[in-house]
């Protein structure tokens, strides 16, 4: 119903269901673009259909990490946020979008206040928890976010995108074996598996007992989906990754994330941290939850990672609020360490 953020327009609801079906199938650009149009069509029929606005806002994040769509996607998100502030400023869905917008501005205390308002709303449990986990993860509260995502995945076990979200948050929680088990389960789900295959490769690098043949087999699954050069030889890989770091085609948030992961795996700590800095500071990435990804070589212990948290305003928020992320802790009143 309208009071719950829904719609009384049957045609708009039908468009919403079609978009949601596409949304569940993964993150290929073609699928996301089709879903975007269906959400837009639903909102054209009913501009006050808040759940469609929230779903579209969340889905646009998948386009905003790509250079060719970043500006239009972030602009559309800002338009959605402004419309919701006008239509329903006190609703839980507006608080969710407000919280995310605060994270983009590095206003972490305000983001936490908005999320607390959502968590205090009983109505939000019917559609807001998946968005809550993204904001919590951005602030480094990975275990709390993982608990929410596990419930979401159980409520929609046939959604490939829910499975991907769960795999990623389990990775960030250090629960590699569980993430790998969910990856194996997800192989039978409909949708584009490119991203799950890639995360599985990063995970297999960390899992004990993975053989070179298994690594090569996983490379073969993803090589068609990624523009970065692939190599099993460490020396050749490091050279290829350094070239990729400056290649014009790779200057977007998503590819910088991949470069950081490859550089960390092949032992180029400096390049991995440089890619993270370029992504989160120079490119103003909003995917802060991937700060907490288990990059090999324990990058979180490096002083440059601490500086990254300072530059993003997170360190100041942690020190003032005492609300520490899972992987950092205070040292005295004015310092901290991460691991």
Short mmCIF file of N, CA, C and O in Angstrom, two decimals, residues 159-269:
data_model
loop_
_atom_site.label_atom_id
_atom_site.label_comp_id
_atom_site.label_asym_id
_atom_site.label_seq_id
_atom_site.Cartn_x
_atom_site.Cartn_y
_atom_site.Cartn_z
N UNK A 159 17.99 -15.85 -5.55
CA UNK A 159 18.54 -14.61 -6.10
C UNK A 159 20.06 -14.72 -6.17
O UNK A 159 20.74 -14.86 -5.14
N UNK A 160 20.61 -14.64 -7.37
CA UNK A 160 22.06 -14.68 -7.53
C UNK A 160 22.70 -13.46 -6.89
O UNK A 160 23.78 -13.56 -6.30
N UNK A 161 22.05 -12.30 -7.01
CA UNK A 161 22.66 -11.11 -6.45
C UNK A 161 22.69 -11.16 -4.93
O UNK A 161 23.68 -10.73 -4.30
N UNK A 162 21.66 -11.71 -4.29
CA UNK A 162 21.68 -11.88 -2.84
C UNK A 162 22.79 -12.85 -2.44
O UNK A 162 23.48 -12.66 -1.44
N UNK A 163 22.99 -13.89 -3.26
CA UNK A 163 24.07 -14.83 -2.99
C UNK A 163 25.43 -14.16 -3.12
O UNK A 163 26.33 -14.36 -2.29
N UNK A 164 25.60 -13.33 -4.16
CA UNK A 164 26.86 -12.60 -4.32
C UNK A 164 27.11 -11.69 -3.13
O UNK A 164 28.24 -11.64 -2.61
N UNK A 165 26.10 -10.96 -2.70
CA UNK A 165 26.25 -10.10 -1.52
C UNK A 165 26.69 -10.91 -0.31
O UNK A 165 27.56 -10.48 0.46
N UNK A 166 26.07 -12.07 -0.12
CA UNK A 166 26.43 -12.91 1.02
C UNK A 166 27.86 -13.39 0.89
O UNK A 166 28.63 -13.38 1.87
N UNK A 167 28.26 -13.84 -0.30
CA UNK A 167 29.64 -14.30 -0.48
C UNK A 167 30.63 -13.20 -0.15
O UNK A 167 31.65 -13.43 0.52
N UNK A 168 30.35 -11.98 -0.61
CA UNK A 168 31.28 -10.87 -0.36
C UNK A 168 31.39 -10.55 1.12
O UNK A 168 32.49 -10.33 1.63
N UNK A 169 30.27 -10.53 1.83
CA UNK A 169 30.32 -10.17 3.24
C UNK A 169 30.94 -11.30 4.06
O UNK A 169 31.62 -11.05 5.07
N UNK A 170 30.74 -12.55 3.65
CA UNK A 170 31.42 -13.66 4.33
C UNK A 170 32.93 -13.57 4.10
O UNK A 170 33.71 -13.85 5.01
N UNK A 171 33.34 -13.19 2.89
CA UNK A 171 34.77 -12.97 2.63
C UNK A 171 35.33 -11.92 3.60
O UNK A 171 36.39 -12.10 4.19
N UNK A 172 34.61 -10.80 3.72
CA UNK A 172 35.08 -9.72 4.57
C UNK A 172 35.06 -10.11 6.04
O UNK A 172 35.79 -9.53 6.84
N UNK A 173 34.24 -11.11 6.39
CA UNK A 173 34.18 -11.60 7.76
C UNK A 173 35.27 -12.63 8.06
O UNK A 173 35.37 -13.10 9.20
N UNK A 174 36.04 -13.01 7.04
CA UNK A 174 37.05 -14.06 7.24
C UNK A 174 36.47 -15.46 7.25
O UNK A 174 37.13 -16.40 7.68
N UNK A 175 35.26 -15.61 6.74
CA UNK A 175 34.58 -16.92 6.74
C UNK A 175 34.66 -17.51 5.33
O UNK A 175 33.68 -17.72 4.65
N UNK A 176 35.91 -17.78 4.91
CA UNK A 176 36.16 -18.19 3.53
C UNK A 176 35.48 -19.51 3.16
O UNK A 176 34.95 -19.65 2.05
N UNK A 177 35.52 -20.48 4.06
CA UNK A 177 34.94 -21.79 3.74
C UNK A 177 33.43 -21.67 3.52
O UNK A 177 32.87 -22.29 2.60
N UNK A 178 32.76 -20.87 4.34
CA UNK A 178 31.32 -20.67 4.17
C UNK A 178 31.04 -19.91 2.87
O UNK A 178 30.05 -20.21 2.18
N UNK A 179 31.88 -18.92 2.57
CA UNK A 179 31.69 -18.17 1.32
C UNK A 179 31.87 -19.09 0.12
O UNK A 179 31.11 -19.01 -0.86
N UNK A 180 32.85 -19.98 0.18
CA UNK A 180 33.08 -20.90 -0.93
C UNK A 180 31.91 -21.88 -1.09
O UNK A 180 31.51 -22.21 -2.21
N UNK A 181 31.37 -22.32 0.04
CA UNK A 181 30.21 -23.23 -0.02
C UNK A 181 29.01 -22.52 -0.66
O UNK A 181 28.28 -23.12 -1.46
N UNK A 182 28.82 -21.24 -0.33
CA UNK A 182 27.72 -20.48 -0.94
C UNK A 182 27.98 -20.26 -2.42
O UNK A 182 27.05 -20.30 -3.24
N UNK A 183 29.24 -20.05 -2.80
CA UNK A 183 29.59 -19.93 -4.22
C UNK A 183 29.22 -21.20 -4.98
O UNK A 183 28.62 -21.14 -6.07
N UNK A 184 29.56 -22.35 -4.43
CA UNK A 184 29.23 -23.61 -5.10
C UNK A 184 27.72 -23.76 -5.24
O UNK A 184 27.23 -24.21 -6.28
N UNK A 185 26.97 -23.37 -4.18
CA UNK A 185 25.51 -23.45 -4.25
C UNK A 185 24.96 -22.53 -5.33
O UNK A 185 24.00 -22.87 -6.03
N UNK A 186 25.59 -21.36 -5.49
CA UNK A 186 25.05 -20.34 -6.40
C UNK A 186 25.24 -20.69 -7.87
O UNK A 186 24.63 -20.05 -8.73
N UNK A 187 26.08 -21.66 -8.18
CA UNK A 187 26.38 -21.97 -9.58
C UNK A 187 25.14 -22.39 -10.36
O UNK A 187 25.08 -22.24 -11.58
N UNK A 188 24.13 -22.91 -9.66
CA UNK A 188 22.92 -23.37 -10.35
C UNK A 188 21.88 -22.26 -10.51
O UNK A 188 20.83 -22.48 -11.13
N UNK A 189 22.14 -21.07 -9.97
CA UNK A 189 21.16 -19.99 -10.03
C UNK A 189 21.22 -19.27 -11.37
O UNK A 189 22.28 -19.17 -11.99
N UNK A 190 20.09 -18.74 -11.80
CA UNK A 190 20.02 -18.00 -13.06
C UNK A 190 20.71 -16.65 -12.91
O UNK A 190 20.61 -16.00 -11.87
N UNK A 191 21.39 -16.24 -13.97
CA UNK A 191 22.01 -14.91 -13.98
C UNK A 191 23.44 -14.94 -14.46
O UNK A 191 23.96 -15.98 -14.88
N UNK A 192 24.08 -13.79 -14.38
CA UNK A 192 25.46 -13.61 -14.83
C UNK A 192 26.40 -13.90 -13.66
O UNK A 192 26.39 -13.20 -12.65
N UNK A 193 27.25 -14.91 -13.80
CA UNK A 193 28.10 -15.38 -12.71
C UNK A 193 29.51 -14.78 -12.76
O UNK A 193 30.37 -15.21 -11.98
N UNK A 194 29.77 -13.82 -13.62
CA UNK A 194 31.13 -13.31 -13.78
C UNK A 194 31.71 -12.82 -12.45
O UNK A 194 32.86 -13.12 -12.11
N UNK A 195 30.92 -12.07 -11.69
CA UNK A 195 31.44 -11.49 -10.45
C UNK A 195 31.63 -12.56 -9.38
O UNK A 195 32.62 -12.52 -8.63
N UNK A 196 30.74 -13.52 -9.29
CA UNK A 196 30.94 -14.59 -8.30
C UNK A 196 32.17 -15.42 -8.65
O UNK A 196 32.90 -15.84 -7.76
N UNK A 197 32.40 -15.66 -9.95
CA UNK A 197 33.61 -16.40 -10.35
C UNK A 197 34.87 -15.65 -9.94
O UNK A 197 35.85 -16.25 -9.50
N UNK A 198 34.84 -14.34 -10.11
CA UNK A 198 36.03 -13.55 -9.80
C UNK A 198 36.31 -13.54 -8.29
O UNK A 198 37.46 -13.71 -7.85
N UNK A 199 35.28 -13.34 -7.49
CA UNK A 199 35.47 -13.37 -6.05
C UNK A 199 35.93 -14.75 -5.59
O UNK A 199 36.71 -14.86 -4.63
N UNK A 200 35.47 -15.78 -6.26
CA UNK A 200 35.92 -17.13 -5.92
C UNK A 200 37.42 -17.30 -6.16
O UNK A 200 38.11 -17.97 -5.39
N UNK A 201 37.93 -16.68 -7.23
CA UNK A 201 39.37 -16.74 -7.48
C UNK A 201 40.14 -16.10 -6.33
O UNK A 201 41.10 -16.69 -5.80
N UNK A 202 39.73 -14.90 -5.92
CA UNK A 202 40.42 -14.23 -4.82
C UNK A 202 40.36 -15.08 -3.55
O UNK A 202 41.31 -15.14 -2.78
N UNK A 203 39.23 -15.74 -3.35
CA UNK A 203 39.06 -16.58 -2.17
C UNK A 203 39.96 -17.82 -2.26
O UNK A 203 40.57 -18.23 -1.26
N UNK A 204 40.02 -18.42 -3.44
CA UNK A 204 40.83 -19.64 -3.61
C UNK A 204 42.30 -19.34 -3.37
O UNK A 204 43.04 -20.21 -2.90
N UNK A 205 42.74 -18.11 -3.68
CA UNK A 205 44.11 -17.73 -3.36
C UNK A 205 44.37 -17.82 -1.85
O UNK A 205 45.47 -18.12 -1.42
N UNK A 206 43.34 -17.54 -1.06
CA UNK A 206 43.51 -17.54 0.40
C UNK A 206 43.28 -18.91 1.01
O UNK A 206 43.82 -19.20 2.09
N UNK A 207 42.45 -19.74 0.39
CA UNK A 207 42.11 -21.03 0.98
C UNK A 207 43.30 -21.97 0.96
O UNK A 207 43.97 -22.13 -0.07
N UNK A 208 43.61 -22.63 2.08
CA UNK A 208 44.73 -23.57 2.09
C UNK A 208 44.43 -24.79 1.22
O UNK A 208 43.29 -25.24 1.12
N UNK A 209 45.46 -25.29 0.58
CA UNK A 209 45.33 -26.52 -0.20
C UNK A 209 44.86 -26.32 -1.63
O UNK A 209 44.69 -27.30 -2.36
N UNK A 210 44.66 -25.08 -2.07
CA UNK A 210 44.26 -24.84 -3.45
C UNK A 210 45.44 -25.15 -4.38
O UNK A 210 46.56 -24.69 -4.15
N UNK A 211 45.19 -25.94 -5.41
CA UNK A 211 46.27 -26.36 -6.32
C UNK A 211 46.41 -25.39 -7.49
O UNK A 211 45.46 -24.68 -7.84
N UNK A 212 47.57 -25.36 -8.14
CA UNK A 212 47.74 -24.53 -9.34
C UNK A 212 46.72 -24.85 -10.43
O UNK A 212 46.25 -23.94 -11.13
N UNK A 213 46.36 -26.12 -10.55
CA UNK A 213 45.37 -26.49 -11.57
C UNK A 213 44.01 -25.86 -11.24
O UNK A 213 43.30 -25.38 -12.14
N UNK A 214 43.63 -25.86 -9.98
CA UNK A 214 42.36 -25.24 -9.59
C UNK A 214 42.37 -23.73 -9.87
O UNK A 214 41.37 -23.18 -10.33
N UNK A 215 43.51 -23.10 -9.62
CA UNK A 215 43.64 -21.67 -9.90
C UNK A 215 43.51 -21.42 -11.39
O UNK A 215 42.79 -20.51 -11.83
N UNK A 216 44.17 -22.22 -12.20
CA UNK A 216 44.10 -22.04 -13.65
C UNK A 216 42.67 -22.25 -14.14
O UNK A 216 42.18 -21.51 -15.00
N UNK A 217 41.99 -23.26 -13.61
CA UNK A 217 40.61 -23.52 -14.00
C UNK A 217 39.72 -22.32 -13.68
O UNK A 217 38.86 -21.93 -14.47
N UNK A 218 39.95 -21.70 -12.51
CA UNK A 218 39.16 -20.53 -12.14
C UNK A 218 39.50 -19.34 -13.03
O UNK A 218 38.61 -18.59 -13.43
N UNK A 219 40.77 -19.16 -13.37
CA UNK A 219 41.15 -18.12 -14.31
C UNK A 219 40.39 -18.29 -15.63
O UNK A 219 39.90 -17.32 -16.22
N UNK A 220 40.27 -19.53 -16.07
CA UNK A 220 39.60 -19.79 -17.35
C UNK A 220 38.13 -19.38 -17.31
O UNK A 220 37.54 -19.02 -18.33
N UNK A 221 37.52 -19.40 -16.12
CA UNK A 221 36.12 -19.01 -16.00
C UNK A 221 35.94 -17.50 -16.15
O UNK A 221 34.90 -17.04 -16.62
N UNK A 222 36.95 -16.73 -15.76
CA UNK A 222 36.76 -15.28 -15.69
C UNK A 222 37.49 -14.50 -16.76
O UNK A 222 37.25 -13.32 -16.94
N UNK A 223 38.40 -15.16 -17.50
CA UNK A 223 39.25 -14.40 -18.41
C UNK A 223 38.45 -13.64 -19.46
O UNK A 223 38.85 -12.56 -19.89
N UNK A 224 37.30 -14.15 -19.83
CA UNK A 224 36.49 -13.47 -20.85
C UNK A 224 35.75 -12.26 -20.29
O UNK A 224 35.22 -11.46 -21.04
N UNK A 225 35.74 -12.11 -18.97
CA UNK A 225 34.93 -11.07 -18.35
C UNK A 225 35.75 -9.89 -17.83
O UNK A 225 35.19 -8.94 -17.34
N UNK A 226 37.07 -9.95 -17.92
CA UNK A 226 37.89 -8.94 -17.26
C UNK A 226 38.96 -8.43 -18.21
O UNK A 226 39.62 -9.21 -18.89
N UNK A 227 39.13 -7.12 -18.28
CA UNK A 227 40.08 -6.54 -19.23
C UNK A 227 41.52 -6.60 -18.76
O UNK A 227 42.44 -6.42 -19.56
N UNK A 228 41.75 -6.82 -17.47
CA UNK A 228 43.12 -6.89 -16.99
C UNK A 228 43.83 -8.12 -17.56
O UNK A 228 43.24 -9.20 -17.65
N UNK A 229 45.12 -8.00 -17.90
CA UNK A 229 45.86 -9.17 -18.36
C UNK A 229 45.94 -10.23 -17.26
O UNK A 229 46.11 -9.91 -16.09
N UNK A 230 45.82 -11.47 -17.64
CA UNK A 230 45.87 -12.57 -16.68
C UNK A 230 47.21 -13.29 -16.82
O UNK A 230 47.69 -13.51 -17.93
N UNK A 231 47.79 -13.67 -15.71
CA UNK A 231 49.05 -14.42 -15.75
C UNK A 231 49.19 -15.21 -14.47
O UNK A 231 48.84 -14.74 -13.40
N UNK A 232 49.68 -16.42 -14.57
CA UNK A 232 49.99 -17.24 -13.40
C UNK A 232 51.43 -17.05 -12.95
O UNK A 232 51.78 -17.36 -11.83
N UNK A 233 52.28 -16.53 -13.82
CA UNK A 233 53.66 -16.25 -13.48
C UNK A 233 53.72 -14.93 -12.70
O UNK A 233 53.28 -13.89 -13.18
N UNK A 234 54.29 -14.97 -11.49
CA UNK A 234 54.24 -13.81 -10.60
C UNK A 234 54.95 -12.60 -11.18
O UNK A 234 54.46 -11.47 -11.09
N UNK A 235 56.12 -12.81 -11.79
CA UNK A 235 56.88 -11.69 -12.35
C UNK A 235 56.10 -11.04 -13.49
O UNK A 235 55.96 -9.82 -13.56
N UNK A 236 55.58 -11.89 -14.40
CA UNK A 236 54.79 -11.37 -15.52
C UNK A 236 53.52 -10.70 -15.02
O UNK A 236 53.09 -9.66 -15.55
N UNK A 237 52.91 -11.26 -13.98
CA UNK A 237 51.67 -10.70 -13.44
C UNK A 237 51.92 -9.31 -12.86
O UNK A 237 51.14 -8.39 -13.10
N UNK A 238 52.99 -9.17 -12.09
CA UNK A 238 53.28 -7.86 -11.49
C UNK A 238 53.48 -6.79 -12.57
O UNK A 238 53.01 -5.66 -12.44
N UNK A 239 54.19 -7.15 -13.63
CA UNK A 239 54.42 -6.20 -14.72
C UNK A 239 53.10 -5.83 -15.40
O UNK A 239 52.83 -4.65 -15.69
N UNK A 240 52.24 -6.83 -15.62
CA UNK A 240 50.96 -6.58 -16.28
C UNK A 240 50.06 -5.70 -15.41
O UNK A 240 49.36 -4.80 -15.90
N UNK A 241 50.09 -5.94 -14.10
CA UNK A 241 49.24 -5.17 -13.19
C UNK A 241 49.71 -3.72 -13.12
O UNK A 241 48.91 -2.78 -13.09
N UNK A 242 51.03 -3.51 -13.12
CA UNK A 242 51.55 -2.14 -13.11
C UNK A 242 51.14 -1.39 -14.39
O UNK A 242 50.79 -0.21 -14.34
N UNK A 243 51.20 -2.08 -15.51
CA UNK A 243 50.74 -1.45 -16.76
C UNK A 243 49.24 -1.13 -16.67
O UNK A 243 48.79 -0.07 -17.12
N UNK A 244 48.48 -2.06 -16.11
CA UNK A 244 47.03 -1.88 -16.02
C UNK A 244 46.67 -0.70 -15.12
O UNK A 244 45.67 -0.02 -15.35
N UNK A 245 47.48 -0.44 -14.09
CA UNK A 245 47.20 0.63 -13.14
C UNK A 245 47.09 1.99 -13.84
O UNK A 245 46.25 2.82 -13.48
N UNK A 246 47.90 2.22 -14.87
CA UNK A 246 47.90 3.50 -15.57
C UNK A 246 47.16 3.48 -16.90
O UNK A 246 47.03 4.52 -17.55
N UNK A 247 46.67 2.31 -17.31
CA UNK A 247 45.97 2.22 -18.59
C UNK A 247 44.68 3.03 -18.56
O UNK A 247 43.89 2.90 -17.61
N UNK A 248 44.43 3.87 -19.55
CA UNK A 248 43.20 4.70 -19.56
C UNK A 248 41.92 3.88 -19.40
O UNK A 248 40.97 4.34 -18.75
N UNK A 249 41.89 2.68 -19.95
CA UNK A 249 40.67 1.87 -19.90
C UNK A 249 40.34 1.40 -18.49
O UNK A 249 39.21 0.96 -18.23
N UNK A 250 41.31 1.46 -17.58
CA UNK A 250 41.09 0.92 -16.23
C UNK A 250 40.86 1.99 -15.17
O UNK A 250 40.90 1.69 -13.98
N UNK A 251 40.61 3.22 -15.60
CA UNK A 251 40.47 4.30 -14.62
C UNK A 251 39.03 4.43 -14.12
O UNK A 251 38.34 5.42 -14.36
N UNK A 252 38.59 3.38 -13.43
CA UNK A 252 37.30 3.46 -12.74
C UNK A 252 37.40 2.70 -11.43
O UNK A 252 38.37 1.98 -11.17
N UNK A 253 36.37 2.84 -10.61
CA UNK A 253 36.39 2.26 -9.27
C UNK A 253 36.52 0.75 -9.28
O UNK A 253 37.29 0.16 -8.49
N UNK A 254 35.78 0.10 -10.15
CA UNK A 254 35.76 -1.35 -10.16
C UNK A 254 37.12 -1.92 -10.52
O UNK A 254 37.63 -2.83 -9.86
N UNK A 255 37.73 -1.38 -11.57
CA UNK A 255 39.01 -1.93 -12.01
C UNK A 255 40.14 -1.62 -11.02
O UNK A 255 41.07 -2.41 -10.86
N UNK A 256 40.05 -0.49 -10.32
CA UNK A 256 41.05 -0.21 -9.28
C UNK A 256 40.94 -1.21 -8.13
O UNK A 256 41.94 -1.59 -7.53
N UNK A 257 39.72 -1.64 -7.83
CA UNK A 257 39.53 -2.67 -6.81
C UNK A 257 40.21 -3.97 -7.24
O UNK A 257 40.95 -4.60 -6.47
N UNK A 258 40.00 -4.36 -8.49
CA UNK A 258 40.60 -5.59 -9.01
C UNK A 258 42.12 -5.47 -9.03
O UNK A 258 42.84 -6.41 -8.65
N UNK A 259 42.64 -4.31 -9.45
CA UNK A 259 44.09 -4.11 -9.48
C UNK A 259 44.67 -4.23 -8.08
O UNK A 259 45.73 -4.87 -7.88
N UNK A 260 44.00 -3.65 -7.08
CA UNK A 260 44.49 -3.76 -5.70
C UNK A 260 44.55 -5.21 -5.24
O UNK A 260 45.51 -5.64 -4.59
N UNK A 261 43.53 -5.98 -5.59
CA UNK A 261 43.50 -7.40 -5.19
C UNK A 261 44.61 -8.20 -5.87
O UNK A 261 45.30 -9.00 -5.22
N UNK A 262 44.80 -7.97 -7.16
CA UNK A 262 45.86 -8.69 -7.87
C UNK A 262 47.24 -8.27 -7.37
O UNK A 262 48.13 -9.11 -7.18
N UNK A 263 47.42 -6.97 -7.16
CA UNK A 263 48.72 -6.49 -6.68
C UNK A 263 49.03 -7.06 -5.30
O UNK A 263 50.18 -7.49 -5.04
N UNK A 264 48.06 -7.10 -4.41
CA UNK A 264 48.28 -7.66 -3.08
C UNK A 264 48.64 -9.13 -3.17
O UNK A 264 49.55 -9.62 -2.48
N UNK A 265 47.94 -9.86 -4.03
CA UNK A 265 48.22 -11.29 -4.16
C UNK A 265 49.64 -11.55 -4.67
O UNK A 265 50.33 -12.46 -4.19
N UNK A 266 50.07 -10.76 -5.64
CA UNK A 266 51.38 -10.99 -6.24
C UNK A 266 52.50 -10.23 -5.52
O UNK A 266 53.60 -10.10 -6.02
N UNK A 267 52.20 -9.74 -4.32
CA UNK A 267 53.25 -9.21 -3.45
C UNK A 267 53.66 -7.77 -3.70
O UNK A 267 54.66 -7.32 -3.16
N UNK A 268 52.89 -7.01 -4.47
CA UNK A 268 53.23 -5.61 -4.72
C UNK A 268 52.37 -4.75 -3.79
O UNK A 268 51.35 -4.16 -4.19
N UNK A 269 52.80 -4.65 -2.55
CA UNK A 269 52.05 -3.94 -1.51
C UNK A 269 51.88 -2.45 -1.86
O UNK A 269 50.81 -1.88 -1.66
#
